Structure formats: structure tokens, C-alpha cells
Amino acid sequence: MSAKLIKSSLVECFGTFILVFIGALSVILATSNANINVFVPAFAHGLIVISIIYTYGHISGAHVNPAVTLALLIASKVDMVKGVLYIIAQFMGSIMAAWLIALILGSNSNMGEAVGTLTTNNLWGAVALEAILTFLLVTVIFQTAVYGKAGNLAGLVIGLSLTGLILAGGVFTGASLNPARTLGPALIGGNLDYVLPYFIGIFGGGALAGIFNSTVVKN
């Protein structure tokens, strides 16, 4: 295993840690204050993704999302070893972020899980919506960053797209669109009931986007 691969995997771990830490805190803030709504988590996630991409994109590609890494694996944009290491690192970063939130705020606190009204009332409806929103996000990533259509503005476009998708779906599902964002807070919060279905939707949406963008609308 090369030093470069180890470095990029560590960056994926840290980048995902930052995303989940900031994202979960924004949800905790929004759900603890009746005067704050979905705009806070949407812009918190979107803005921190922009920051992560421009800070670490040149090192690891700044996937910070196992569904993105899976899509790139399917499209043969990363090899299997890198893909597996990235996904492991992303999940580790997520769990560490949620653990740190629990340490700071207390283990019985709201962990900022990415859930919404459909999660409890219509779980498979939530799964379908997560799949669709993830497909759209990964498509933006392919066209702007992987295929270079947005040039240096790719990070901005991706972050703003994530903001828009969370604004649209956050109330209904939490708009996780990221298995790592789902797992860490759910695991530390002790609520894993919805995690496997969410994984099916999010990984499925990412996989379909990988197939679609590498075949139907390939560069």
C-alpha cells in the first residue's frame, strides 16, 4: 500500500468527520429551536462540503461519501483497493464525529440524525426519496467534477446542489444522501432501525448514477 493511498484515505476519514460533525450539529441546533428550520442544516451541509472540496479535493478527490465512492468504482474512476479503503475511512470518520458530539453534549443528547417525517411514517417512501436525491447529487458530481464540466467552480456547484437537495428533502427524510452521514449519528444514538433501508436507497441511488453517467451520458 502506497504512502499516497494512505494519505488520501486519512484525508477521506477526516473530511467525512468534518462533514458529519458540522452537519449533525446543525441538525441538533435546528431541532432544539422551534425558530430554526431546514435552512440551517441545508446551508451548513452545503457550505462545509464546498470547504472540504476546495481544501482536500486535490489530495483525495474529497468523496466524503461512500455512495459517491461506489459510483466512481462502478464507473471505473477509482480502483477496488482505493474504493474499499475510502469507504472504510469514511465510515470511521463518521463514527468518530458522532462519538465526539456525544462526548461534548452528553450521550443521551440528540445526535443530529438525518431523519424526517417519512422515516417513521413511511420508511420505504423515505428510502425512495433518498435514492432519487442521491442519484441527483452524484450526477452533479460526475458532470461537474469527474468530467470537469464546471472547472474550478465544481466544488461550489456541488455544495449548492447539496443545499438545494436538503432544502427539498430534509423535512421528509433528513436528506442524508450519504451512508456515512446516516451511520455515525444513528450508531452512537442507538437507533439503527432505519439504517439498512437508508443504505439500500442511498447506495442504490449512487450506483444507478454511476451506471447512468458512465454509459448513457458519459463524457
Coordinates of C-alpha atoms in Angstrom, one line a residue:
M1 CA 0.0 0.0 0.0
S2 CA 1.5 3.3 -1.1
A3 CA 2.0 6.3 1.2
K4 CA -0.1 8.4 -1.2
L5 CA -3.1 6.0 -0.8
I6 CA -2.7 6.0 3.0
K7 CA -2.6 9.8 3.0
S8 CA -5.7 10.2 0.7
S9 CA -7.6 7.6 2.8
L10 CA -6.8 9.5 6.0
V11 CA -8.0 12.7 4.3
E12 CA -11.3 11.0 3.4
C13 CA -11.6 10.0 7.1
F14 CA -11.0 13.5 8.3
G15 CA -13.1 15.1 5.6
T16 CA -16.1 12.9 6.4
F17 CA -15.5 13.6 10.1
I18 CA -15.8 17.3 9.4
L19 CA -19.0 16.8 7.3
V20 CA -20.8 14.7 9.9
F21 CA -19.6 16.8 12.8
I22 CA -20.8 20.1 11.3
G23 CA -23.9 18.5 9.7
A24 CA -25.1 16.7 12.8
L25 CA -24.5 19.8 15.0
S26 CA -26.6 21.9 12.6
V27 CA -29.5 19.4 12.8
I28 CA -29.2 19.4 16.6
L29 CA -29.4 23.2 16.6
A30 CA -32.4 23.1 14.2
T31 CA -34.4 20.5 16.1
S32 CA -33.7 22.1 19.5
N33 CA -35.0 25.6 18.5
A34 CA -38.5 26.0 17.1
N35 CA -37.5 29.2 15.4
I36 CA -34.9 27.5 13.3
N37 CA -35.9 25.4 10.3
V38 CA -34.4 23.3 7.5
F39 CA -32.4 26.2 6.1
V40 CA -29.7 25.8 8.8
P41 CA -28.9 22.1 8.1
A42 CA -29.1 22.7 4.4
F43 CA -26.7 25.6 4.3
A44 CA -24.4 24.0 7.0
H45 CA -24.0 20.9 4.9
G46 CA -23.7 22.7 1.6
L47 CA -21.1 25.2 2.8
I48 CA -19.0 22.7 4.6
V49 CA -18.9 20.5 1.6
I50 CA -17.7 23.4 -0.5
S51 CA -14.9 24.0 2.1
I52 CA -14.0 20.3 2.2
I53 CA -13.8 20.0 -1.6
Y54 CA -11.5 23.1 -2.0
T55 CA -9.4 22.1 1.0
Y56 CA -8.9 18.4 0.3
G57 CA -10.1 17.7 -3.2
H58 CA -6.5 17.9 -4.6
I59 CA -5.4 15.1 -2.2
S60 CA -8.2 12.5 -2.2
G61 CA -10.9 13.8 -4.5
A62 CA -13.0 14.7 -1.5
H63 CA -15.6 12.0 -1.9
V64 CA -16.5 12.1 1.8
N65 CA -19.5 9.8 0.9
P66 CA -19.5 6.0 0.4
A67 CA -22.2 6.4 -2.2
V68 CA -20.0 8.7 -4.3
T69 CA -17.1 6.3 -4.0
L70 CA -19.3 3.3 -5.0
A71 CA -20.5 5.3 -8.1
L72 CA -16.9 6.0 -9.1
L73 CA -16.0 2.3 -8.6
I74 CA -18.8 1.3 -10.9
A75 CA -17.6 3.9 -13.4
S76 CA -14.0 2.6 -13.1
K77 CA -12.9 6.0 -11.9
V78 CA -11.2 4.5 -8.9
D79 CA -9.8 1.0 -8.3
M80 CA -11.1 -1.5 -5.9
V81 CA -8.4 -1.2 -3.3
K82 CA -8.8 2.6 -3.1
G83 CA -12.6 2.4 -3.1
V84 CA -12.7 -0.1 -0.2
L85 CA -10.2 1.9 1.8
Y86 CA -12.1 5.1 1.2
I87 CA -15.4 3.7 2.3
I88 CA -13.9 2.2 5.4
A89 CA -12.2 5.6 6.2
Q90 CA -15.5 7.5 5.6
F91 CA -17.4 5.3 8.0
M92 CA -14.7 5.6 10.6
G93 CA -14.7 9.4 10.2
S94 CA -18.5 9.5 10.6
I95 CA -18.5 7.3 13.8
M96 CA -15.7 9.4 15.3
A97 CA -17.6 12.6 14.7
A98 CA -20.8 11.3 16.3
W99 CA -18.8 9.9 19.2
L100 CA -17.2 13.3 19.8
I101 CA -20.6 15.1 19.7
A102 CA -21.9 12.6 22.3
L103 CA -18.8 13.2 24.4
I104 CA -19.3 17.0 24.3
L105 CA -23.1 17.2 24.6
G106 CA -23.8 14.0 26.5
S107 CA -24.6 10.5 25.3
N108 CA -28.3 11.0 25.9
S109 CA -28.5 14.1 23.7
N110 CA -29.9 14.4 20.2
M111 CA -27.2 13.1 17.9
G112 CA -28.4 15.0 14.8
E113 CA -29.6 12.0 12.9
A114 CA -30.5 12.6 9.3
V115 CA -34.2 11.6 9.6
G116 CA -37.5 13.2 8.8
T117 CA -41.3 12.7 8.8
L118 CA -41.2 9.8 6.4
T119 CA -38.6 7.9 8.4
T120 CA -41.1 6.9 11.0
N121 CA -44.4 7.2 9.0
N122 CA -43.4 5.7 5.6
L123 CA -39.8 4.3 5.8
W124 CA -39.8 2.9 2.2
G125 CA -41.1 6.2 0.9
A126 CA -38.1 7.8 2.7
V127 CA -35.8 5.2 1.1
A128 CA -37.2 6.0 -2.4
L129 CA -36.7 9.7 -1.9
E130 CA -33.2 9.2 -0.5
A131 CA -32.4 7.2 -3.7
I132 CA -33.7 9.9 -6.0
L133 CA -31.9 12.7 -4.2
T134 CA -28.6 10.7 -4.1
F135 CA -28.9 10.0 -7.8
L136 CA -29.2 13.7 -8.5
L137 CA -26.3 14.6 -6.2
V138 CA -24.0 12.0 -7.7
T139 CA -25.0 13.1 -11.2
V140 CA -23.9 16.6 -10.4
I141 CA -20.6 15.3 -9.1
F142 CA -20.0 13.3 -12.2
Q143 CA -20.8 16.1 -14.6
T144 CA -19.1 18.9 -12.8
A145 CA -16.1 17.3 -11.1
V146 CA -15.4 13.9 -12.7
Y147 CA -15.9 15.1 -16.2
G148 CA -14.7 18.6 -15.4
K149 CA -17.6 20.5 -17.0
A150 CA -17.6 23.1 -14.2
G151 CA -13.9 23.6 -14.0
N152 CA -12.8 25.4 -10.8
L153 CA -16.4 26.0 -9.9
A154 CA -17.2 22.3 -9.4
G155 CA -16.9 22.5 -5.6
L156 CA -19.3 25.4 -5.5
V157 CA -21.8 23.8 -7.7
I158 CA -21.7 20.5 -5.8
G159 CA -22.1 22.3 -2.4
L160 CA -25.0 24.5 -3.6
S161 CA -26.7 21.4 -5.2
L162 CA -26.5 19.6 -1.9
T163 CA -28.0 22.6 -0.2
G164 CA -30.9 22.6 -2.7
L165 CA -31.5 18.9 -2.3
I166 CA -31.6 19.2 1.5
L167 CA -34.0 22.1 1.3
A168 CA -36.2 19.9 -0.8
G169 CA -36.0 16.6 1.1
G170 CA -34.7 17.5 4.6
V171 CA -38.1 17.7 6.2
F172 CA -39.2 14.3 4.8
T173 CA -36.1 12.1 5.2
G174 CA -33.3 14.3 6.7
A175 CA -31.8 14.2 3.2
S176 CA -28.8 12.3 4.3
L177 CA -27.7 11.2 0.7
N178 CA -24.6 9.7 2.4
P179 CA -24.4 6.4 4.2
A180 CA -21.6 7.7 6.4
R181 CA -23.8 10.7 7.4
T182 CA -26.5 8.2 8.3
L183 CA -24.5 5.6 10.2
G184 CA -22.4 7.6 12.7
P185 CA -25.2 9.5 14.4
A186 CA -27.6 6.5 14.3
L187 CA -25.0 4.2 15.8
I188 CA -23.9 6.5 18.6
G189 CA -27.6 7.5 19.2
G190 CA -28.6 3.8 19.5
N191 CA -31.2 3.9 16.7
L192 CA -30.3 1.6 13.9
D193 CA -33.8 0.6 12.8
Y194 CA -33.8 2.7 9.6
V195 CA -30.1 2.4 8.7
L196 CA -30.2 -0.7 6.5
P197 CA -33.2 0.6 4.4
Y198 CA -31.5 4.0 4.1
F199 CA -28.3 2.2 2.9
I200 CA -30.4 0.5 0.2
G201 CA -31.8 3.7 -1.0
I202 CA -28.6 5.8 -0.8
F203 CA -26.2 3.2 -2.2
G204 CA -28.8 2.3 -4.8
G205 CA -29.1 5.9 -6.0
G206 CA -25.4 6.3 -6.1
A207 CA -24.9 3.1 -8.0
L208 CA -27.6 4.0 -10.6
A209 CA -25.9 7.4 -11.0
G210 CA -22.6 5.7 -11.6
I211 CA -24.1 3.5 -14.3
F212 CA -26.1 6.3 -15.9
N213 CA -23.3 8.8 -16.0
S214 CA -20.7 6.3 -17.2
T215 CA -22.9 4.9 -20.0
V216 CA -25.8 7.0 -21.1
V217 CA -24.3 10.4 -20.6
K218 CA -20.6 9.6 -20.4
N219 CA -18.1 12.3 -21.2

